Tab-separated table of C-alpha atoms and ligand atoms in Angstrom:
chain	number	residue	atom	x	y	z
A	26	UNK	CA	-0.145	-0.087	-0.132
A	27	UNK	CA	1.149	3.225	-0.944
A	28	UNK	CA	0.326	6.692	0.996
A	29	UNK	CA	-1.069	9.920	-0.434
A	30	UNK	CA	1.872	10.873	-2.316
A	31	UNK	CA	1.679	7.748	-4.490
A	32	UNK	CA	5.076	6.563	-3.921
A	33	UNK	CA	5.165	3.079	-2.343
A	34	UNK	CA	8.388	4.188	-0.676
A	35	UNK	CA	6.846	6.655	1.350
A	36	UNK	CA	5.099	3.766	3.181
A	37	UNK	CA	7.257	2.553	5.950
A	38	UNK	CA	5.905	-0.845	5.814
A	39	UNK	CA	6.720	-1.425	2.298
A	40	UNK	CA	9.869	-3.425	1.826
A	41	UNK	CA	12.590	-1.094	-0.359
A	42	UNK	CA	13.925	-4.001	-2.198
A	43	UNK	CA	10.663	-5.165	-3.619
A	44	UNK	CA	10.094	-1.625	-4.823
A	45	UNK	CA	13.498	-1.871	-6.658
A	46	UNK	CA	12.733	-5.324	-7.803
A	47	UNK	CA	9.239	-4.009	-9.445
A	48	UNK	CA	11.136	-1.146	-10.616
A	49	UNK	CA	13.899	-3.176	-12.602
A	50	UNK	CA	10.766	-5.048	-14.014
A	51	UNK	CA	9.491	-1.936	-15.289
A	52	UNK	CA	13.218	-1.175	-17.006
A	53	UNK	CA	13.400	-4.595	-18.508
A	54	UNK	CA	10.090	-3.997	-20.108
A	55	UNK	CA	10.633	-0.101	-21.320
A	56	UNK	CA	14.249	-1.188	-22.406
A	57	UNK	CA	13.523	-4.579	-23.835
A	58	UNK	CA	16.780	-5.543	-21.831
A	59	UNK	CA	16.356	-7.957	-18.796
A	60	UNK	CA	20.049	-7.329	-17.722
A	61	UNK	CA	22.363	-4.130	-17.447
A	62	UNK	CA	26.122	-4.395	-16.626
A	63	UNK	CA	26.788	-1.076	-15.727
A	64	UNK	CA	25.022	1.973	-13.948
A	65	UNK	CA	25.945	5.392	-14.326
A	66	UNK	CA	24.442	8.187	-12.185
A	67	UNK	CA	24.933	11.707	-13.946
A	68	UNK	CA	25.432	14.822	-11.721
A	69	UNK	CA	26.029	18.509	-12.862
A	70	UNK	CA	28.107	18.447	-16.137
A	71	UNK	CA	28.334	14.632	-16.870
A	72	UNK	CA	25.209	14.578	-18.954
A	73	UNK	CA	27.043	14.483	-22.347
A	74	UNK	CA	28.605	11.424	-21.377
A	75	UNK	CA	25.700	9.098	-22.006
A	76	UNK	CA	25.983	10.289	-25.630
A	77	UNK	CA	29.444	9.137	-26.048
A	78	UNK	CA	29.400	5.790	-24.380
A	79	UNK	CA	27.788	3.859	-26.925
A	80	UNK	CA	24.192	3.588	-29.188
A	81	UNK	CA	21.314	4.591	-26.745
A	82	UNK	CA	18.700	2.194	-27.354
A	83	UNK	CA	15.770	3.294	-25.219
A	84	UNK	CA	15.273	6.580	-23.462
A	85	UNK	CA	12.259	7.040	-20.899
A	86	UNK	CA	11.012	9.660	-18.328
A	87	UNK	CA	12.523	8.202	-14.920
A	88	UNK	CA	8.497	9.095	-13.464
A	89	UNK	CA	7.473	5.588	-15.492
A	90	UNK	CA	9.789	3.735	-13.018
A	91	UNK	CA	8.281	2.376	-9.922
A	92	UNK	CA	9.467	4.546	-7.094
A	93	UNK	CA	10.953	7.125	-9.002
A	94	UNK	CA	10.170	10.919	-8.142
A	95	UNK	CA	9.946	13.843	-10.457
A	96	UNK	CA	13.254	15.814	-10.638
A	97	UNK	CA	13.566	18.940	-8.609
A	98	UNK	CA	15.857	21.035	-10.134
A	99	UNK	CA	16.846	22.329	-13.421
A	100	UNK	CA	20.168	20.786	-14.491
A	101	UNK	CA	18.911	17.497	-13.387
A	102	UNK	CA	17.541	15.626	-16.648
A	103	UNK	CA	14.978	13.288	-15.255
A	104	UNK	CA	15.405	10.367	-17.865
A	105	UNK	CA	16.746	7.014	-17.736
A	106	UNK	CA	18.574	5.518	-20.657
A	107	UNK	CA	19.845	2.171	-21.908
A	108	UNK	CA	22.861	2.306	-23.755
A	109	UNK	CA	24.870	-0.426	-25.835
A	110	UNK	CA	28.739	0.000	-25.318
A	111	UNK	CA	30.762	-1.190	-28.274
A	112	UNK	CA	31.957	-3.801	-26.654
A	113	UNK	CA	28.710	-5.335	-25.860
A	114	UNK	CA	27.855	-4.043	-22.509
A	115	UNK	CA	24.377	-2.857	-21.372
A	116	UNK	CA	24.670	0.698	-19.426
A	117	UNK	CA	21.934	1.984	-17.517
A	118	UNK	CA	22.154	5.730	-17.317
A	119	UNK	CA	20.288	7.525	-14.663
A	120	UNK	CA	19.546	11.027	-15.132
A	121	UNK	CA	17.158	11.277	-12.176
A	122	UNK	CA	18.672	11.732	-8.880
A	123	UNK	CA	16.648	12.518	-5.874
A	124	UNK	CA	18.872	14.343	-3.204
A	125	UNK	CA	18.598	14.289	0.484
A	126	UNK	CA	17.831	17.737	0.760
A	127	UNK	CA	14.601	17.376	-1.135
A	128	UNK	CA	13.524	15.882	2.376
A	129	UNK	CA	11.991	12.584	0.765
A	130	UNK	CA	14.026	10.239	2.881
A	131	UNK	CA	16.967	8.241	1.934
A	132	UNK	CA	15.006	5.470	0.584
A	133	UNK	CA	13.910	7.645	-2.221
A	134	UNK	CA	17.747	8.859	-2.418
A	135	UNK	CA	19.223	5.343	-2.976
A	136	UNK	CA	16.338	4.087	-4.907
A	137	UNK	CA	17.943	4.239	-8.469
A	138	UNK	CA	20.858	2.438	-7.157
A	139	UNK	CA	18.955	-0.303	-5.473
A	140	UNK	CA	17.222	-0.650	-8.794
A	141	UNK	CA	20.197	-0.803	-10.947
A	142	UNK	CA	21.401	-3.646	-8.396
A	143	UNK	CA	17.833	-5.281	-9.224
A	144	UNK	CA	18.356	-4.740	-12.741
A	145	UNK	CA	21.666	-6.788	-12.631
A	146	UNK	CA	24.078	-4.161	-12.384
A	147	UNK	CA	27.618	-4.997	-10.700
A	148	UNK	CA	29.376	-1.630	-11.628
A	149	UNK	CA	27.895	1.456	-10.098
A	150	UNK	CA	29.547	4.996	-11.446
A	151	UNK	CA	28.249	7.702	-9.270
A	152	UNK	CA	29.093	11.287	-10.590
A	153	UNK	CA	28.271	14.634	-9.000
A	154	UNK	CA	29.268	18.423	-9.037
A	155	UNK	CA	30.691	19.739	-6.180
A	156	UNK	CA	32.940	22.077	-4.397
A	157	UNK	CA	36.638	21.625	-4.334
A	158	UNK	CA	38.989	22.533	-0.896
A	159	UNK	CA	42.429	21.697	-2.751
A	160	UNK	CA	43.761	24.929	-4.010
A	161	UNK	CA	45.182	23.295	-6.994
A	162	UNK	CA	41.579	22.222	-8.239
A	163	UNK	CA	40.461	24.712	-10.616
A	164	UNK	CA	36.637	24.941	-11.629
A	165	UNK	CA	36.138	22.372	-14.207
A	166	UNK	CA	38.452	19.661	-12.929
A	167	UNK	CA	37.630	16.479	-12.648
A	168	UNK	CA	38.832	14.260	-9.744
A	169	UNK	CA	38.204	10.490	-8.613
A	170	UNK	CA	36.578	9.941	-4.944
A	171	UNK	CA	38.994	7.811	-2.814
A	172	UNK	CA	36.745	7.877	0.297
A	173	UNK	CA	33.999	9.462	1.901
A	174	UNK	CA	32.594	11.122	5.002
A	175	UNK	CA	28.803	11.143	5.426
A	176	UNK	CA	27.897	14.211	7.145
A	177	UNK	CA	24.050	13.714	6.429
A	178	UNK	CA	23.907	11.813	9.951
A	179	UNK	CA	21.496	9.405	7.888
A	180	UNK	CA	22.028	6.016	6.652
A	181	UNK	CA	20.166	3.930	3.647
A	182	UNK	CA	20.603	0.732	5.985
A	183	UNK	CA	17.676	-0.114	8.077
A	184	UNK	CA	18.035	-2.029	11.296
A	185	UNK	CA	21.241	-3.474	12.581
A	186	UNK	CA	22.936	-3.955	9.150
A	187	UNK	CA	26.369	-4.012	9.767
A	188	UNK	CA	28.354	-3.394	6.158
A	189	UNK	CA	32.188	-2.794	5.359
A	190	UNK	CA	33.246	0.369	3.870
A	191	UNK	CA	36.932	-0.368	3.490
A	192	UNK	CA	37.723	0.283	-0.195
A	193	UNK	CA	34.323	1.576	-0.705
A	194	UNK	CA	35.431	3.491	-3.720
A	195	UNK	CA	37.315	0.681	-5.582
A	196	UNK	CA	40.933	1.013	-5.879
A	197	UNK	CA	40.929	-1.117	-9.167
A	198	UNK	CA	38.419	0.948	-10.778
A	199	UNK	CA	40.551	4.230	-9.828
A	200	UNK	CA	43.513	2.633	-10.888
A	201	UNK	CA	41.733	1.904	-14.321
A	202	UNK	CA	40.524	5.575	-14.657
A	203	UNK	CA	44.492	6.734	-14.111
A	204	UNK	CA	45.041	4.509	-17.031
A	205	UNK	CA	42.762	6.517	-19.220
A	206	UNK	CA	43.926	9.816	-17.807
A	207	UNK	CA	47.015	9.751	-15.364
A	208	UNK	CA	46.755	13.205	-14.337
A	209	UNK	CA	43.433	12.553	-12.417
A	210	UNK	CA	43.620	13.586	-8.634
A	211	UNK	CA	41.601	12.132	-6.123
A	212	UNK	CA	39.985	13.146	-2.559
A	213	UNK	CA	37.761	12.483	0.145
A	214	UNK	CA	34.046	13.740	-0.568
A	215	UNK	CA	32.158	15.199	2.305
A	216	UNK	CA	28.399	14.844	1.810
A	217	UNK	CA	26.669	17.873	3.787
A	218	UNK	CA	22.729	17.945	3.470
A	219	UNK	CA	22.278	20.956	1.582
A	220	UNK	CA	20.641	22.435	-0.033
A	221	UNK	CA	22.186	25.725	1.529
A	222	UNK	CA	26.180	25.907	0.349
A	223	UNK	CA	28.688	25.220	3.350
A	224	UNK	CA	29.845	28.283	5.403
A	225	UNK	CA	33.387	28.947	4.998
A	226	UNK	CA	33.619	27.522	8.755
A	227	UNK	CA	32.174	24.338	7.539
A	228	UNK	CA	34.388	23.970	4.916
A	229	UNK	CA	37.170	24.340	7.196
A	230	UNK	CA	36.060	21.760	9.345
A	231	UNK	CA	35.784	19.569	6.508
A	232	UNK	CA	39.321	19.991	5.637
A	233	UNK	CA	40.359	19.581	9.066
A	234	UNK	CA	38.756	16.188	9.264
A	235	UNK	CA	40.127	14.896	6.197
A	236	UNK	CA	38.037	16.137	3.406
A	237	UNK	CA	39.139	17.710	-0.144
A	238	UNK	CA	35.335	17.812	-1.785
A	239	UNK	CA	32.281	19.303	-0.533
A	240	UNK	CA	28.823	18.081	-2.014
A	241	UNK	CA	25.363	17.091	-1.385
A	242	UNK	CA	24.970	13.695	-2.846
A	243	UNK	CA	26.854	10.454	-3.610
A	244	UNK	CA	27.666	9.105	0.058
A	245	UNK	CA	24.561	7.548	0.807
A	246	UNK	CA	24.268	5.994	-2.827
A	247	UNK	CA	27.773	4.524	-2.276
A	248	UNK	CA	26.356	2.963	0.985
A	249	UNK	CA	23.325	1.328	-0.723
A	250	UNK	CA	25.702	0.306	-3.851
A	251	UNK	CA	28.037	-1.492	-1.414
A	252	UNK	CA	25.152	-2.909	0.386
A	253	UNK	CA	24.152	-4.603	-2.611
A	254	UNK	CA	27.305	-5.824	-3.194
A	255	UNK	CA	28.458	-3.520	-6.129
A	256	UNK	CA	31.669	-2.220	-7.299
A	257	UNK	CA	31.882	1.966	-7.151
A	258	UNK	CA	33.703	4.181	-9.095
A	259	UNK	CA	32.804	7.818	-7.920
A	260	UNK	CA	33.732	11.011	-9.872
A	261	UNK	CA	33.253	14.583	-8.626
A	262	UNK	CA	33.427	17.591	-11.203
A	263	UNK	CA	35.055	20.578	-9.239
A	264	UNK	CA	32.532	23.504	-10.483
A	265	UNK	CA	33.727	25.530	-7.743
A	266	UNK	CA	36.213	26.086	-5.187
A	267	UNK	CA	34.527	25.471	-2.042
A	268	UNK	CA	33.103	28.568	0.165
A	269	UNK	CA	35.928	30.453	1.709
A	270	UNK	CA	38.489	28.948	-0.279
A	271	UNK	CA	37.275	31.232	-3.265
A	272	UNK	CA	36.442	34.717	-1.601
A	273	UNK	CA	33.483	35.562	-3.999
A	274	UNK	CA	29.931	34.096	-2.925
A	275	UNK	CA	28.816	30.910	-4.405
A	276	UNK	CA	26.200	31.003	-6.756
A	277	UNK	CA	23.844	27.957	-8.384
A	278	UNK	CA	24.377	29.681	-11.900
A	279	UNK	CA	28.131	29.556	-11.371
A	280	UNK	CA	28.135	25.841	-10.528
A	281	UNK	CA	25.669	24.929	-13.750
A	282	UNK	CA	27.836	26.976	-16.012
A	283	UNK	CA	31.391	25.711	-14.724
A	284	UNK	CA	29.359	21.982	-15.491
A	285	UNK	CA	28.217	22.999	-19.133
A	286	UNK	CA	31.980	24.348	-20.051
A	287	UNK	CA	33.685	21.329	-18.352
A	288	UNK	CA	30.953	19.209	-20.032
A	289	UNK	CA	32.602	18.163	-23.449
A	290	UNK	CA	36.042	17.517	-21.805
A	291	UNK	CA	34.749	15.242	-18.814
A	292	UNK	CA	32.066	13.580	-20.767
A	293	UNK	CA	34.588	11.987	-22.968
A	294	UNK	CA	37.060	11.205	-20.190
A	295	UNK	CA	34.037	9.168	-18.327
A	296	UNK	CA	32.955	7.735	-21.953
A	297	UNK	CA	36.601	6.270	-22.224
A	298	UNK	CA	36.701	5.345	-18.813
A	299	UNK	CA	33.201	3.209	-19.149
A	300	UNK	CA	34.242	1.724	-22.124
A	301	UNK	CA	37.441	0.099	-20.357
A	302	UNK	CA	35.295	-1.163	-17.606
B	17	HPA	N1	29.201	22.730	-1.965
B	17	HPA	C1	28.373	21.743	-2.080
B	17	HPA	N2	27.439	21.176	-3.020
B	17	HPA	C2	28.221	21.967	-4.282
B	17	HPA	C3	29.171	22.325	-4.282
B	17	HPA	C4	29.489	23.200	-3.155
B	17	HPA	O1	30.577	24.143	-2.844
B	17	HPA	N3	29.525	22.941	-5.601
B	17	HPA	C5	28.493	22.029	-6.507
B	17	HPA	N4	27.900	21.115	-5.552
């Protein structure tokens, strides 16, 4: 039974894995593909990669799939697509991210990841646009995520579910990405709740506790992906220097613009990495 929002994930009595399984059935029906190998979640700036990975064999609004939400934001395309790579691998491209700051709960945030797992995916590629703490990272720099600090205080795990997060962001996949672009740097991603950008003091705190990247996504999704047994590759596009690292105020427009400018270069990098998976 779903509640008045019509999303079955909002009913605490529903098993989120059953909803993910129903969503995977929807995807199989809408794509004609019953098993996907790789899933790719597109953050700000990474959208063009979908066209470069291979041949798109199906595109549809995410809202046609059980449990998916309407996109909250301009710059976040609410579509899913199935892409066939030259090597014959099936990639589920997720252009519909539900952010934690939307306040719909973690089940909805990680639903796309659980759906990908239910669709057979073993490799989860998570991308985002984020603020950079390292001074050497200019806006437009893509970096690998080496680890994360989850500052949301929340978790996709329900009950006493103890899972190991050592090597959460696979070293094997990071090394593979560096064979495509040896200049790729890496850093620790701090997921803040948002939607406000961080204060300079919060950015200093993130730096002090070992963070290099600040953002509002990815960590909760990575935890759900690990729970599902997937291997994870994480990429951040540094769209701006984090608050206080840059002296001028942050704006959402600046983030979107930096994403647009970097898009051709980072999308082609991402497509080459996915081609090598
Ligand atoms: N902080 C958090 N999220 C972000 C930022 C930032 O500086 N830039 C893009 N997304």
